[in-house]
Amino acid sequence: MDTPLDPFDRKILEFVQRDCQVNAEVIAEAVGLSASAVQRRLRRLRAEKVITAEVAIVDPQVVGQRMQFIAGIELKDNYEALPRIRTWVQKEPEVQQLFYVTGAVDLVMVILSKSVKEYDALSARLMAEVPQVIRMTTNVVIDTMKSDWYVPVDE
């Protein structure tokens, strides 16, 4: 990032994280800037990749994705497996997130699926295409107690 975040930028980020369609005039009134100043700052924050995306969050239940799984994956050769996993995961829209982590497993994968059968097919594809996967442990999400993309923008 070229320009450090100032208090105005931080306040603007607070607003757009909660609603990316909020009107510049509303933000301007709340933070004490003109609407055009807010728009300039938003353009800069996008250009500098502080704001990386503006998306609609869809309710998975409404579109038929009824089940969520969290899988822990153990690898036998991380350096060979990681590039293959990175390629594989790009082809799998059911995989929402994939984290390379420390601890008992090497990767943690979050998956949305219509059924256990579809999840089983996805895990079989992973095992077939990435032979370095030696173990997968799966947890079925019973209830989501919190799900938020908000990033604190404190100083």
XYZ file of C-alpha atoms in Angstrom:
155
model
C 0.000 0.000 0.000
C 1.383 3.382 -1.016
C -0.423 5.604 1.502
C -0.857 4.669 5.172
C -4.433 4.477 6.428
C -5.567 7.573 8.279
C -8.563 7.809 10.649
C -10.887 8.809 7.778
C -9.851 5.758 5.722
C -10.462 3.530 8.730
C -13.954 4.966 9.291
C -14.780 4.537 5.604
C -13.604 0.914 5.753
C -15.851 0.326 8.770
C -18.858 1.437 6.688
C -18.132 -0.429 3.460
C -17.366 -3.682 5.257
C -20.888 -3.695 6.661
C -22.548 -2.611 3.400
C -20.500 -2.106 0.242
C -23.437 -0.352 -1.436
C -23.723 2.377 1.167
C -24.031 5.799 -0.436
C -20.947 8.080 -0.373
C -23.137 10.883 1.011
C -24.101 8.741 4.012
C -20.456 7.893 4.701
C -19.420 11.520 4.195
C -21.908 12.780 6.742
C -20.834 10.176 9.303
C -17.062 10.672 8.927
C -16.975 14.437 8.356
C -15.799 14.592 4.732
C -17.426 15.627 1.471
C -18.993 12.928 -0.696
C -16.388 13.552 -3.421
C -13.561 13.111 -0.873
C -15.097 9.807 0.221
C -15.356 8.677 -3.420
C -11.687 9.597 -4.053
C -10.614 7.673 -0.974
C -12.677 4.650 -1.998
C -11.075 4.682 -5.473
C -7.610 4.817 -3.861
C -8.436 2.036 -1.381
C -9.576 -0.153 -4.290
C -6.564 0.731 -6.461
C -4.166 -0.045 -3.613
C -5.947 -3.370 -2.958
C -7.004 -2.447 0.571
C -10.526 -3.254 -0.646
C -10.005 -6.503 -2.531
C -13.598 -7.343 -3.514
C -17.168 -6.146 -3.236
C -19.516 -9.113 -3.267
C -23.024 -10.221 -2.396
C -23.126 -12.887 0.303
C -25.663 -15.537 -0.702
C -27.539 -17.736 1.762
C -26.279 -21.259 0.929
C -29.538 -22.872 2.098
C -31.575 -20.879 -0.417
C -29.428 -22.030 -3.364
C -29.422 -25.689 -2.335
C -26.071 -25.977 -0.559
C -27.481 -27.674 2.504
C -24.371 -29.005 4.230
C -21.071 -27.528 5.329
C -17.990 -29.604 6.059
C -14.650 -28.747 7.608
C -11.883 -31.152 6.648
C -8.434 -31.497 8.153
C -5.927 -32.807 5.619
C -2.572 -34.423 6.347
C 0.092 -34.527 3.631
C 3.172 -36.699 3.279
C 5.209 -34.225 1.209
C 4.112 -30.607 1.587
C 6.495 -29.159 -0.999
C 5.250 -31.479 -3.719
C 1.614 -31.504 -2.585
C 0.971 -27.789 -2.074
C 1.264 -26.738 -5.744
C -0.990 -29.650 -6.757
C -3.560 -28.744 -4.099
C -3.492 -25.074 -5.176
C -4.277 -26.152 -8.749
C -6.902 -28.701 -7.712
C -8.815 -26.342 -5.403
C -9.293 -23.758 -8.183
C -11.410 -26.320 -10.082
C -13.660 -27.100 -7.121
C -16.343 -24.440 -6.525
C -17.653 -26.295 -3.454
C -14.409 -25.491 -1.634
C -14.960 -22.117 -0.009
C -11.677 -21.793 1.821
C -8.400 -23.666 2.103
C -5.845 -22.819 4.771
C -2.251 -24.038 5.123
C -1.879 -24.330 8.899
C 0.356 -25.472 11.724
C -0.709 -28.184 14.143
C -2.066 -31.710 13.809
C -3.050 -31.264 10.140
C -1.412 -29.456 7.225
C -4.525 -28.002 5.607
C -8.007 -27.028 6.733
C -10.661 -26.947 4.030
C -14.181 -25.483 4.290
C -16.660 -27.018 1.861
C -20.319 -26.351 0.996
C -22.187 -29.267 -0.529
C -25.704 -30.424 -1.284
C -25.174 -33.809 0.358
C -22.775 -36.211 2.025
C -22.621 -38.101 -1.278
C -21.403 -34.983 -3.127
C -18.837 -34.299 -0.389
C -17.652 -37.903 -0.647
C -17.170 -37.476 -4.411
C -15.166 -34.284 -3.832
C -12.898 -35.959 -1.266
C -12.401 -38.929 -3.633
C -11.337 -36.516 -6.404
C -8.848 -34.886 -4.052
C -7.342 -38.219 -2.997
C -7.106 -39.357 -6.643
C -5.547 -36.159 -7.973
C -3.230 -35.392 -5.056
C -1.664 -38.685 -3.936
C 0.314 -36.896 -1.194
C -2.912 -36.663 0.837
C -2.506 -39.362 3.478
C -5.489 -38.614 5.705
C -8.627 -36.514 5.778
C -10.702 -36.007 8.887
C -14.084 -34.451 8.306
C -16.374 -32.515 10.608
C -19.966 -31.816 9.621
C -21.138 -28.349 10.644
C -24.330 -28.657 12.679
C -24.873 -24.933 13.280
C -23.000 -21.780 12.309
C -22.777 -19.619 15.398
C -20.876 -16.801 13.698
C -19.828 -16.175 10.132
C -18.425 -12.756 9.303
C -15.940 -11.293 6.837
C -15.468 -8.124 8.875
C -11.822 -7.142 9.501
C -11.168 -4.822 12.467
C -9.500 -1.620 11.255
C -8.156 -0.344 14.562
C -4.931 1.654 14.606
